PDB file of N, CA and C and ligand atoms in Angstrom:
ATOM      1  N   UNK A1157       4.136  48.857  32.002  1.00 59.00           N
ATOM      2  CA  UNK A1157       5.016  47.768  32.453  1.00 59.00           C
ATOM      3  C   UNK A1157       4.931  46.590  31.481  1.00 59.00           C
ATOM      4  N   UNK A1158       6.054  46.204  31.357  1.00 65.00           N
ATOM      5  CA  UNK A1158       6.155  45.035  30.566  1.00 65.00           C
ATOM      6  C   UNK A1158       6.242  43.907  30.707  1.00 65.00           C
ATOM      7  N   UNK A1159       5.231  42.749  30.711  1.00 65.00           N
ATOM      8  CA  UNK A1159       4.812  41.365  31.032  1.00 65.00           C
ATOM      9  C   UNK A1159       6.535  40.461  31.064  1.00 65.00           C
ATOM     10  N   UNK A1160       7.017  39.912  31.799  1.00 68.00           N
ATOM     11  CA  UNK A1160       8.042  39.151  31.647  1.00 68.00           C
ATOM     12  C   UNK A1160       7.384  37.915  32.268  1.00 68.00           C
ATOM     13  N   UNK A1161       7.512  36.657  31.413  1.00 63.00           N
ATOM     14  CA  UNK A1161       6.650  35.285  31.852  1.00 63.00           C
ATOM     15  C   UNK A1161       8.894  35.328  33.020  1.00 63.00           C
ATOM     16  N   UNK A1162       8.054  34.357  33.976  1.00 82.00           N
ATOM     17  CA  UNK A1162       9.012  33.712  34.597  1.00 82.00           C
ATOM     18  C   UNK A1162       9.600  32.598  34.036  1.00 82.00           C
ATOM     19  N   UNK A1163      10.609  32.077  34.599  1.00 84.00           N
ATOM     20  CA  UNK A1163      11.884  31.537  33.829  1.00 84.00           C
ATOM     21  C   UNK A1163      11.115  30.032  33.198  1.00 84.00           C
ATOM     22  N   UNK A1164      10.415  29.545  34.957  1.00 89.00           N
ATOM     23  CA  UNK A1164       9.556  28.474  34.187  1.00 89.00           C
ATOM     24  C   UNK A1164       8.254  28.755  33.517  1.00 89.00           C
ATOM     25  N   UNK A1165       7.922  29.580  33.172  1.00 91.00           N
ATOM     26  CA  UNK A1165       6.459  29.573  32.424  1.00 91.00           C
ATOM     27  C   UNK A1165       7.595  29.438  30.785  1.00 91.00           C
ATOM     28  N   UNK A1166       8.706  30.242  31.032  1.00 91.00           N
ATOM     29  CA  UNK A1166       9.127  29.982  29.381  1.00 91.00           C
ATOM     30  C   UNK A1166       9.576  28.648  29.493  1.00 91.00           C
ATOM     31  N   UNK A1167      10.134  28.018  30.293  1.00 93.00           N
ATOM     32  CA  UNK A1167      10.526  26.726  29.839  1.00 93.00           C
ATOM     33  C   UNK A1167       8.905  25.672  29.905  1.00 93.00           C
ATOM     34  N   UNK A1168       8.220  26.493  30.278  1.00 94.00           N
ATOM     35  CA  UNK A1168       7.154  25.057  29.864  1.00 94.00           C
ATOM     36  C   UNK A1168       6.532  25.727  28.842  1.00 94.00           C
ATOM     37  N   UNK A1169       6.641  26.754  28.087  1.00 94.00           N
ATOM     38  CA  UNK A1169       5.808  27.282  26.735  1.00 94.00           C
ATOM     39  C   UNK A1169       7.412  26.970  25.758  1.00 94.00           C
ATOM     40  N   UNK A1170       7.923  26.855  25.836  1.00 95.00           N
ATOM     41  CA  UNK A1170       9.299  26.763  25.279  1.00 95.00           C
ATOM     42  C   UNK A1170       9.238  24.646  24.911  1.00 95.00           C
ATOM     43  N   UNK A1171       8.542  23.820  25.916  1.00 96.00           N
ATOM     44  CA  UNK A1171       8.007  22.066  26.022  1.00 96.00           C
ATOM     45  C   UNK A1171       7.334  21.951  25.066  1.00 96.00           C
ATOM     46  N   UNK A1172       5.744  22.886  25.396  1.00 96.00           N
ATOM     47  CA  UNK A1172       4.480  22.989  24.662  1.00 96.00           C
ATOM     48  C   UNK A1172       5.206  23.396  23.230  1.00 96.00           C
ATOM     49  N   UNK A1173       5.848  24.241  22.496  1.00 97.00           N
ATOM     50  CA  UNK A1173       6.478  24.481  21.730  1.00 97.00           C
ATOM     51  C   UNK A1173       6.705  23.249  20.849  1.00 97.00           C
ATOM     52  N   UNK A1174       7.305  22.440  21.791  1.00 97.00           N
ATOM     53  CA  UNK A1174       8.172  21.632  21.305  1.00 97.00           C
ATOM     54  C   UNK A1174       7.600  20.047  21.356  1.00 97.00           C
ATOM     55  N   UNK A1175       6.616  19.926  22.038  1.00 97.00           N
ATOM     56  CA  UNK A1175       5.496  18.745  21.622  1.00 97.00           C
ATOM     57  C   UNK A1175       4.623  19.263  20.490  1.00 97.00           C
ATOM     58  N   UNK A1176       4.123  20.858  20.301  1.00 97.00           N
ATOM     59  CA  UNK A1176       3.466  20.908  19.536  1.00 97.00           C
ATOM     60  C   UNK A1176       3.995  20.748  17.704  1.00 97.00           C
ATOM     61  N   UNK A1177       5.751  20.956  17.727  1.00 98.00           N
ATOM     62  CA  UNK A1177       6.191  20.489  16.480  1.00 98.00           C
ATOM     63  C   UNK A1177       6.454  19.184  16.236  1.00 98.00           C
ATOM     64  N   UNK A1178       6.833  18.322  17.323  1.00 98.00           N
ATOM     65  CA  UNK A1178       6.860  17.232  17.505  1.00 98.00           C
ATOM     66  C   UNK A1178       5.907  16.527  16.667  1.00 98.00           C
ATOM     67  N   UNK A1179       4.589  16.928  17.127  1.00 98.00           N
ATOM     68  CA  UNK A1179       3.277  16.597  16.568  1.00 98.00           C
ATOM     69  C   UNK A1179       2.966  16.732  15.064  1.00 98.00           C
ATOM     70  N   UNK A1180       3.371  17.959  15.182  1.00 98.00           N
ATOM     71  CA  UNK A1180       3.208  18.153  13.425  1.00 98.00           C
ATOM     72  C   UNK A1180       4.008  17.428  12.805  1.00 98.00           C
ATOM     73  N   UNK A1181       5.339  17.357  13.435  1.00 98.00           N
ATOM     74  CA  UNK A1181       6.316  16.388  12.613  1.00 98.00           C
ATOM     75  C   UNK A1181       6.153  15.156  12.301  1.00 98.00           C
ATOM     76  N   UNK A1182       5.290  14.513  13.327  1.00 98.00           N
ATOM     77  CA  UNK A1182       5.084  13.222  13.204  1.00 98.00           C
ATOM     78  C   UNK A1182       3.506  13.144  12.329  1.00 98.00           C
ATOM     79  N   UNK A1183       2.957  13.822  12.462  1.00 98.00           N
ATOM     80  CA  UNK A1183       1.687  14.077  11.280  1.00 98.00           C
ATOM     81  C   UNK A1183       2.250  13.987   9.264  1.00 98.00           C
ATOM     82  N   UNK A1184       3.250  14.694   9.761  1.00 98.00           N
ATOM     83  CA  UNK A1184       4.363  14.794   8.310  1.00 98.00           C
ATOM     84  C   UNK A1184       4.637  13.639   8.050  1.00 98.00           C
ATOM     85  N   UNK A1185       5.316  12.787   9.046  1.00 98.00           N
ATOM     86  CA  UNK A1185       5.552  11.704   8.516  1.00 98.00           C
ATOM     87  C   UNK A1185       4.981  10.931   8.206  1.00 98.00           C
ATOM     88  N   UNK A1186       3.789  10.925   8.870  1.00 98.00           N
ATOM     89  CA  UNK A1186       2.387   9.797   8.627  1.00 98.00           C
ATOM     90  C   UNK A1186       1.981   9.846   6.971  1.00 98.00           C
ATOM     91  N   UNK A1187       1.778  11.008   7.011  1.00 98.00           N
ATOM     92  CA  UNK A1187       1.162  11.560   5.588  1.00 98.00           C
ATOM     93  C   UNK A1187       2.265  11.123   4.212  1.00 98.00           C
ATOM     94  N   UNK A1188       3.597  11.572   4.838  1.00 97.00           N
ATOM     95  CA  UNK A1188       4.760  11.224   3.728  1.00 97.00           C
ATOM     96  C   UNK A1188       4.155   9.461   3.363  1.00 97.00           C
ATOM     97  N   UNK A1189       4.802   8.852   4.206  1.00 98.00           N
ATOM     98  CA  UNK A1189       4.573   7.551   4.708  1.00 98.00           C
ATOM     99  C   UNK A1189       2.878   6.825   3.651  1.00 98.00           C
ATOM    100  N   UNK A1190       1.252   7.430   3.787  1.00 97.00           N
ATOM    101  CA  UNK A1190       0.927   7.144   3.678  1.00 97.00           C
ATOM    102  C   UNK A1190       0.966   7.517   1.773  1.00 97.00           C
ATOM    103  N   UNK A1191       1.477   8.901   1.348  1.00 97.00           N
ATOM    104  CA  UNK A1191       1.508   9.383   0.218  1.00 97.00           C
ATOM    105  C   UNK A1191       2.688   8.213  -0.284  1.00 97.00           C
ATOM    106  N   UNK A1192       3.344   8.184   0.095  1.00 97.00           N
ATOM    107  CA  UNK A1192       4.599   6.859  -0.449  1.00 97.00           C
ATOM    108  C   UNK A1192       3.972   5.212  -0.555  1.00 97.00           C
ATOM    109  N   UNK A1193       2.827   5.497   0.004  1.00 96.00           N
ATOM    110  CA  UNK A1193       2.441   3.984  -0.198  1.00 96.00           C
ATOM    111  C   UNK A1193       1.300   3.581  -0.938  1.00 96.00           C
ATOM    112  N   UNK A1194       0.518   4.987  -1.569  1.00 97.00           N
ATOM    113  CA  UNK A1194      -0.383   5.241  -2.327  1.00 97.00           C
ATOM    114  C   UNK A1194       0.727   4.968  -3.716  1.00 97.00           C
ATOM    115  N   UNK A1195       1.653   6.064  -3.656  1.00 96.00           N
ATOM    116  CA  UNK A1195       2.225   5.823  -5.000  1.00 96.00           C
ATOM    117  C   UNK A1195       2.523   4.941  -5.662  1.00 96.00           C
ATOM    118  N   UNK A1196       3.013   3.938  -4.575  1.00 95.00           N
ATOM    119  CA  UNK A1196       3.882   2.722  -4.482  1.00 95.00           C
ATOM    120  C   UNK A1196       2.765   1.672  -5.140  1.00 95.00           C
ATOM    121  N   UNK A1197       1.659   1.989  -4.897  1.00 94.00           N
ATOM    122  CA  UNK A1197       0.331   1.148  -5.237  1.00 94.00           C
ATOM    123  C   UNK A1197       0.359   1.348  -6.797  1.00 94.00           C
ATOM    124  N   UNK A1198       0.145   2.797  -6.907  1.00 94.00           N
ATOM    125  CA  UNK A1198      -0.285   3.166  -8.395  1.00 94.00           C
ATOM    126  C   UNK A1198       0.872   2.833  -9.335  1.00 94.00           C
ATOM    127  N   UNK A1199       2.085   2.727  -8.907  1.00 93.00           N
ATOM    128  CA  UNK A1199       3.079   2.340 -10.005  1.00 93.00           C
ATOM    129  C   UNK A1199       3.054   1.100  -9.971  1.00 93.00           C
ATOM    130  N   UNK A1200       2.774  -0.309  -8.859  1.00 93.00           N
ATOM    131  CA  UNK A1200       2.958  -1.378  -9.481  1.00 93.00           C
ATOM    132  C   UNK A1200       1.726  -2.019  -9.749  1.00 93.00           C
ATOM    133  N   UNK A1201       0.150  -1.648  -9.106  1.00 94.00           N
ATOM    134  CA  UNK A1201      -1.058  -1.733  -9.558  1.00 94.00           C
ATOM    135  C   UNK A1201      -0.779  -2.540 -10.817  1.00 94.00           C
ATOM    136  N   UNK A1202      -1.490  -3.963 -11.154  1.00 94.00           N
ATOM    137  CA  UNK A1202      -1.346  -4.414 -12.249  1.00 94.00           C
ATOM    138  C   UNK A1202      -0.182  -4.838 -13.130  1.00 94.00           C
ATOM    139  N   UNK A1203       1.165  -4.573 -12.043  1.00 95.00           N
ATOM    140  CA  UNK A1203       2.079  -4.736 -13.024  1.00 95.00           C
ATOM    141  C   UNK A1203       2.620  -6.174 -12.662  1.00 95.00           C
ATOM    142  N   UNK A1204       3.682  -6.951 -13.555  1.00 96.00           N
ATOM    143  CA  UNK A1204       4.221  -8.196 -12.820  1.00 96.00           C
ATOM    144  C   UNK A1204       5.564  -8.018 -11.879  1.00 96.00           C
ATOM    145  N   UNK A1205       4.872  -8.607 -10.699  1.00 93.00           N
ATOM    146  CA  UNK A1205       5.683  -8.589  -9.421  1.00 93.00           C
ATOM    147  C   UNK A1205       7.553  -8.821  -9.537  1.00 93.00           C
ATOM    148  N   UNK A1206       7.470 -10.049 -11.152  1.00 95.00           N
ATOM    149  CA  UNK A1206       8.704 -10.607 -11.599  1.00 95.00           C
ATOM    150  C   UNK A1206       9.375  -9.227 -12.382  1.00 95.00           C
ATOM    151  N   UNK A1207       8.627  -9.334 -13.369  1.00 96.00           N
ATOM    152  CA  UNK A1207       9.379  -8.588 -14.546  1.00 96.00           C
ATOM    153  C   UNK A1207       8.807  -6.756 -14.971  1.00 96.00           C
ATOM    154  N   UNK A1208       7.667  -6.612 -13.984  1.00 94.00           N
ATOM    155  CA  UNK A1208       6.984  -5.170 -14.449  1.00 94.00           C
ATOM    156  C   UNK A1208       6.417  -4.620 -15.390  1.00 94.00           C
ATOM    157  N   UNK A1209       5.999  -5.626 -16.400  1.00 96.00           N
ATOM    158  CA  UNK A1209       5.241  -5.791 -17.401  1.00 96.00           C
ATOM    159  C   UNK A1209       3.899  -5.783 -17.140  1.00 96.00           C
ATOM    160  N   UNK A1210       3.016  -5.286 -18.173  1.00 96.00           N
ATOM    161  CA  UNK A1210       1.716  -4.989 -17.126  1.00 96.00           C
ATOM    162  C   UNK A1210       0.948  -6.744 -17.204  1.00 96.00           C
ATOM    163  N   UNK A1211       0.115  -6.885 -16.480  1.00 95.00           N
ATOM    164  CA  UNK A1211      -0.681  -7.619 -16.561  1.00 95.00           C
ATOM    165  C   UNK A1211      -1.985  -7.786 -17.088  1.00 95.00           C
ATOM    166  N   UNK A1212      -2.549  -9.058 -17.253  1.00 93.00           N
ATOM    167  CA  UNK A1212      -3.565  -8.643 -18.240  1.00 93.00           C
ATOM    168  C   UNK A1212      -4.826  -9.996 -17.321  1.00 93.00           C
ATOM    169  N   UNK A1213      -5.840  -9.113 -16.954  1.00 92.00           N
ATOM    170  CA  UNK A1213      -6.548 -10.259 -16.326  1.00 92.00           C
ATOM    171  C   UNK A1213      -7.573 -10.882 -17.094  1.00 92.00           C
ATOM    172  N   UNK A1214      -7.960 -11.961 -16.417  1.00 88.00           N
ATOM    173  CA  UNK A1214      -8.650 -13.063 -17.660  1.00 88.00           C
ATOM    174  C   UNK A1214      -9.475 -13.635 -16.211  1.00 88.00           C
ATOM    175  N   UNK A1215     -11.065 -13.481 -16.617  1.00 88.00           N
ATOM    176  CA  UNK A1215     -11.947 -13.730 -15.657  1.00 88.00           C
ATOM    177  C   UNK A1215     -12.133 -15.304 -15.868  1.00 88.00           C
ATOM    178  N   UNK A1216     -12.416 -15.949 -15.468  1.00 84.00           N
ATOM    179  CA  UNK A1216     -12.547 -17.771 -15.600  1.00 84.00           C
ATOM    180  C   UNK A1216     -13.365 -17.971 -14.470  1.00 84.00           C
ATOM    181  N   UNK A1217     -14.580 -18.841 -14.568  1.00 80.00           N
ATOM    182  CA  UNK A1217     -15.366 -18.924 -13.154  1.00 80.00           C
ATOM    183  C   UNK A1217     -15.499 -18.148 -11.729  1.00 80.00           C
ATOM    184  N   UNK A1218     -15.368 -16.818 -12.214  1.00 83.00           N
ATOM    185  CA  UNK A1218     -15.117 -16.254 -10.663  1.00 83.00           C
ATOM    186  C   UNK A1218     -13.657 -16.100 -10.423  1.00 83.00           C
ATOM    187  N   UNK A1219     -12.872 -16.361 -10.973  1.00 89.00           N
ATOM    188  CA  UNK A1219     -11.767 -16.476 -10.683  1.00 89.00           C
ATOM    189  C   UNK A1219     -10.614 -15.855 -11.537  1.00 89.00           C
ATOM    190  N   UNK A1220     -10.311 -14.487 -10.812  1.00 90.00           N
ATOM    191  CA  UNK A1220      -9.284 -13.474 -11.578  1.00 90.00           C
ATOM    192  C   UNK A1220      -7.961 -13.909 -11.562  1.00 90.00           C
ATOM    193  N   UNK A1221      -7.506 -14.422 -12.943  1.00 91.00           N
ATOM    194  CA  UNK A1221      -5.982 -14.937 -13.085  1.00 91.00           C
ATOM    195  C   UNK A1221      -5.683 -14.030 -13.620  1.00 91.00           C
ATOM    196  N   UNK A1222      -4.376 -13.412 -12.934  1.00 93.00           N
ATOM    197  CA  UNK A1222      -3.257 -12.056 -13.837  1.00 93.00           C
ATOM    198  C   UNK A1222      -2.139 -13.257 -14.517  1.00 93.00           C
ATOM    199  N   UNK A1223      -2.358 -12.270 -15.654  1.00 93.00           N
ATOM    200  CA  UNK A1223      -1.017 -13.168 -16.805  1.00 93.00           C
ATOM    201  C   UNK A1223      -0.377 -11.715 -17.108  1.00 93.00           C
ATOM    202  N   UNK A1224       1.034 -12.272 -16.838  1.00 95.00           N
ATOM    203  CA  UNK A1224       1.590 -11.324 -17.287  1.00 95.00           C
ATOM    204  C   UNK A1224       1.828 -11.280 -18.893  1.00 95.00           C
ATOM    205  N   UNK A1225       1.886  -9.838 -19.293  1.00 94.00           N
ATOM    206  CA  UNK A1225       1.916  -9.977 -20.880  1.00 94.00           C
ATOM    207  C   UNK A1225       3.786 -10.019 -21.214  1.00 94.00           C
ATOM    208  N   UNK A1226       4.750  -9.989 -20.396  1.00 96.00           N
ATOM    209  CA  UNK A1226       6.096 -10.088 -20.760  1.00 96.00           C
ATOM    210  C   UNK A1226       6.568 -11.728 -20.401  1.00 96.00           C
ATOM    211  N   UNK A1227       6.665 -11.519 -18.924  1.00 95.00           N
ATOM    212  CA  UNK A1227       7.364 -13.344 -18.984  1.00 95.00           C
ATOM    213  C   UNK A1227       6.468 -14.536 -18.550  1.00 95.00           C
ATOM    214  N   UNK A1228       4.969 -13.968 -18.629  1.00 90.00           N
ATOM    215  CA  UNK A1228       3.981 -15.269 -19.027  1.00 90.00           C
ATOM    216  C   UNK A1228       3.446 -15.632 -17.532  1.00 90.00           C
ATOM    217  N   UNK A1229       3.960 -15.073 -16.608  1.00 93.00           N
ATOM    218  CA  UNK A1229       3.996 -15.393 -15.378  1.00 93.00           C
ATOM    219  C   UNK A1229       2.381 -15.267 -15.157  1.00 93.00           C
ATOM    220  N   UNK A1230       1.895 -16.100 -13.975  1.00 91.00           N
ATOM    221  CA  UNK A1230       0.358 -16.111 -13.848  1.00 91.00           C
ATOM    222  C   UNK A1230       0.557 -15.985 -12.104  1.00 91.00           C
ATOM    223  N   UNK A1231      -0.520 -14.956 -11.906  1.00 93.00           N
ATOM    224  CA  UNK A1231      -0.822 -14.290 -10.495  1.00 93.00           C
ATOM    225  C   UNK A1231      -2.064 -14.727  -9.940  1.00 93.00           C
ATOM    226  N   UNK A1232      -2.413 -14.769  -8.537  1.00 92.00           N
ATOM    227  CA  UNK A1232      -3.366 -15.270  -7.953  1.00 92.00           C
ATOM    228  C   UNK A1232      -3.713 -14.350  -7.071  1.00 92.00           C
ATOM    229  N   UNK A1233      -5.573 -13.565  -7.072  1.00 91.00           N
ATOM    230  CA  UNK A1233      -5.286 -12.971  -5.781  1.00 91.00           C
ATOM    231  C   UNK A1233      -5.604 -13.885  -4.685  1.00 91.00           C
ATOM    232  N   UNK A1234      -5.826 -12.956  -3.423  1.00 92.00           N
ATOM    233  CA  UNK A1234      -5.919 -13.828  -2.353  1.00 92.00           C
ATOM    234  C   UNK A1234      -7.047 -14.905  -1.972  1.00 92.00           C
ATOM    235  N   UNK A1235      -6.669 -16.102  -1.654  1.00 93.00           N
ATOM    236  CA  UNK A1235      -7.913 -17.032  -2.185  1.00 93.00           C
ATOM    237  C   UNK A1235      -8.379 -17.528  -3.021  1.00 93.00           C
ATOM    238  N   UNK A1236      -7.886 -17.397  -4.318  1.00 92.00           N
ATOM    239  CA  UNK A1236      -8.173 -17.998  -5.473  1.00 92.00           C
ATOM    240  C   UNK A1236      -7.339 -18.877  -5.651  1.00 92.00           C
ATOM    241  N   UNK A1237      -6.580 -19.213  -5.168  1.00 91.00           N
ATOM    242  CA  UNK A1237      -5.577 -20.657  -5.195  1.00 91.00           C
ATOM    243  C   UNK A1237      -6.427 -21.803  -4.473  1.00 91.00           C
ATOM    244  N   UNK A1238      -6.980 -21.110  -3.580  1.00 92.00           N
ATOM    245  CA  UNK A1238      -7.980 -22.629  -2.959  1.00 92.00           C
ATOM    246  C   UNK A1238      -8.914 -22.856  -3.915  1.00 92.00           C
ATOM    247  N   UNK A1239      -9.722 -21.737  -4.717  1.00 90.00           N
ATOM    248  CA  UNK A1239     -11.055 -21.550  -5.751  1.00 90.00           C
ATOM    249  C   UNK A1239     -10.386 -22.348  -6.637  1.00 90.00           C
ATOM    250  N   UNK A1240      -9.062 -22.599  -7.533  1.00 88.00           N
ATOM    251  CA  UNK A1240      -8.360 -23.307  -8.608  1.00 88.00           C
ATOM    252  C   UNK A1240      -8.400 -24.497  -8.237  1.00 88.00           C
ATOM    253  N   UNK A1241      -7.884 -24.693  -6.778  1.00 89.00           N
ATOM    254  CA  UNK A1241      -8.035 -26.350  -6.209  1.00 89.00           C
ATOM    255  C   UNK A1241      -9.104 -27.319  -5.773  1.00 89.00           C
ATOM    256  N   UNK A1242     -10.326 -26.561  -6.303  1.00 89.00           N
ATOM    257  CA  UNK A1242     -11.212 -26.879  -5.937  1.00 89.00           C
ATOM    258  C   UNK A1242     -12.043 -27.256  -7.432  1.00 89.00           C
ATOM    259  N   UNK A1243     -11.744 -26.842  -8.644  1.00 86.00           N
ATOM    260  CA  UNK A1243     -12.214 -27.306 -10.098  1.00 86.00           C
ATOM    261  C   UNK A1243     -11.622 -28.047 -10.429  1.00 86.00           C
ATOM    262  N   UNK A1244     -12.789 -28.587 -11.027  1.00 87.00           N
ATOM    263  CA  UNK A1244     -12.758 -30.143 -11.464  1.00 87.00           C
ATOM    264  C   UNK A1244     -11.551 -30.369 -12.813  1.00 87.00           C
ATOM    265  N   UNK A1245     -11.190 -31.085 -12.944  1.00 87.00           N
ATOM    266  CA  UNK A1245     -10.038 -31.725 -13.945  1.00 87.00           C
ATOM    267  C   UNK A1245     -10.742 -30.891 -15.373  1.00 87.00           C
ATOM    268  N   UNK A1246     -11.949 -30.922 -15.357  1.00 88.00           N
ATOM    269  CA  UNK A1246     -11.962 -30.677 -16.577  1.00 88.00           C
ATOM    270  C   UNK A1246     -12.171 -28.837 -16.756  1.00 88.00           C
ATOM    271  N   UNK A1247     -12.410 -28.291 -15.715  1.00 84.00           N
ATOM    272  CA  UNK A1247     -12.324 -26.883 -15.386  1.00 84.00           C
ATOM    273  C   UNK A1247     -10.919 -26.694 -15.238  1.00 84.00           C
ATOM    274  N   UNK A1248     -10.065 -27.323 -14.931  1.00 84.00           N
ATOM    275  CA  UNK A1248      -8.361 -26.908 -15.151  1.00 84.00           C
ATOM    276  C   UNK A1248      -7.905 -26.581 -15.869  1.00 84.00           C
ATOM    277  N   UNK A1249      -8.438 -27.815 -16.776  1.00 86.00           N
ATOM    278  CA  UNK A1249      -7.975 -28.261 -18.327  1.00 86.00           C
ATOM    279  C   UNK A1249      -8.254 -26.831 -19.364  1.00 86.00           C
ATOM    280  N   UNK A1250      -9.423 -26.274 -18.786  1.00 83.00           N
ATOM    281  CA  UNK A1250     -10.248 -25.412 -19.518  1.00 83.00           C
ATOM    282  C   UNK A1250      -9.415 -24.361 -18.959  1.00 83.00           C
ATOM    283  N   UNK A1251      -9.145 -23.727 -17.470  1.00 80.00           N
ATOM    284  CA  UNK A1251      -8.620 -22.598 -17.620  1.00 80.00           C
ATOM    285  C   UNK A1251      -6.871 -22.864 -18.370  1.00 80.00           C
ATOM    286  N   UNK A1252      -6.518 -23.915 -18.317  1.00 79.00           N
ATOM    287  CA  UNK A1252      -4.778 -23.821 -19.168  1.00 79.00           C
ATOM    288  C   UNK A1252      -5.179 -23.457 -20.398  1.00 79.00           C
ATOM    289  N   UNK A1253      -6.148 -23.977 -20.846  1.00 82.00           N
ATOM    290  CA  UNK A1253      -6.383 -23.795 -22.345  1.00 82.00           C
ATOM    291  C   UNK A1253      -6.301 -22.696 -22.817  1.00 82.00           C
ATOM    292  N   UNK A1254      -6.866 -21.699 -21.848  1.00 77.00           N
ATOM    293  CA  UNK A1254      -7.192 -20.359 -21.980  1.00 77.00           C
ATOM    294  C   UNK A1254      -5.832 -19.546 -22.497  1.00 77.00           C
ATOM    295  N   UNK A1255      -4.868 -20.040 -21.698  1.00 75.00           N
ATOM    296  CA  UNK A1255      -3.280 -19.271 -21.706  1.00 75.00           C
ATOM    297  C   UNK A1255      -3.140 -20.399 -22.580  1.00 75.00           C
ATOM    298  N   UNK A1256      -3.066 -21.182 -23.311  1.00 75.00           N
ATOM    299  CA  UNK A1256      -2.510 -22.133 -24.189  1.00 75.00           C
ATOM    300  C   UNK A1256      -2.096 -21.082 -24.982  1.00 75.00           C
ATOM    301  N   UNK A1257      -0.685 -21.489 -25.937  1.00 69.00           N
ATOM    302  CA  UNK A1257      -0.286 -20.406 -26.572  1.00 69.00           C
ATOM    303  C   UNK A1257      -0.834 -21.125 -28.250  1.00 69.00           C
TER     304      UNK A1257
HETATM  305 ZN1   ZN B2006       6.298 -10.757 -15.836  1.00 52.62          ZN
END
């Protein structure tokens, strides 16, 4: 004799089915999602936000300034804008000097 599931055992293995791709699908997307934002890192990693020229960092008291090497542009990471506002006139003077052309 041959097993026949009843009408609802297939419609709830027919659900399970269908949460269980659900699941995977949304696992897919996570992963797409997180692989797209890795990449997204590694292509602009270092580059300028303006022009996409790479950047070139220049250590000064603790304090990592990105210069860009195309349109000169100067980057701050996070918190180092208070660390800049906080040296003295003559530590300013000293990091402009640095980019002085
Ligand atoms: Zn630039």
């Amino acid at each position: 004799m041959v097993w026949k599931p009843s009408e609802k055992e297939e419609e709830y293995f027919a659900r399970m089915e269908f949460e269980k791709k659900k699941k995977e699908e949304e696992e897919k997307q996570k992963k797409l999602a997180e692989a797209k934002k890795k990449k997204l890192k590694e292509l602009h990693h270092m580059k300028c936000p303006k022009c996409g020229m790479e950047l070139i960092e220049i250590d000064y008291k603790a304090i990592k300034v990105d210069k860009c090497s195309g349109c000169e542009g100067v980057w701050l990471d996070a918190g180092e804008l208070e660390m800049v506002s906080k040296l003295e006139k003559s530590g300013l003077d000293k990091l402009f000097s640095v980019f002085a052309k």
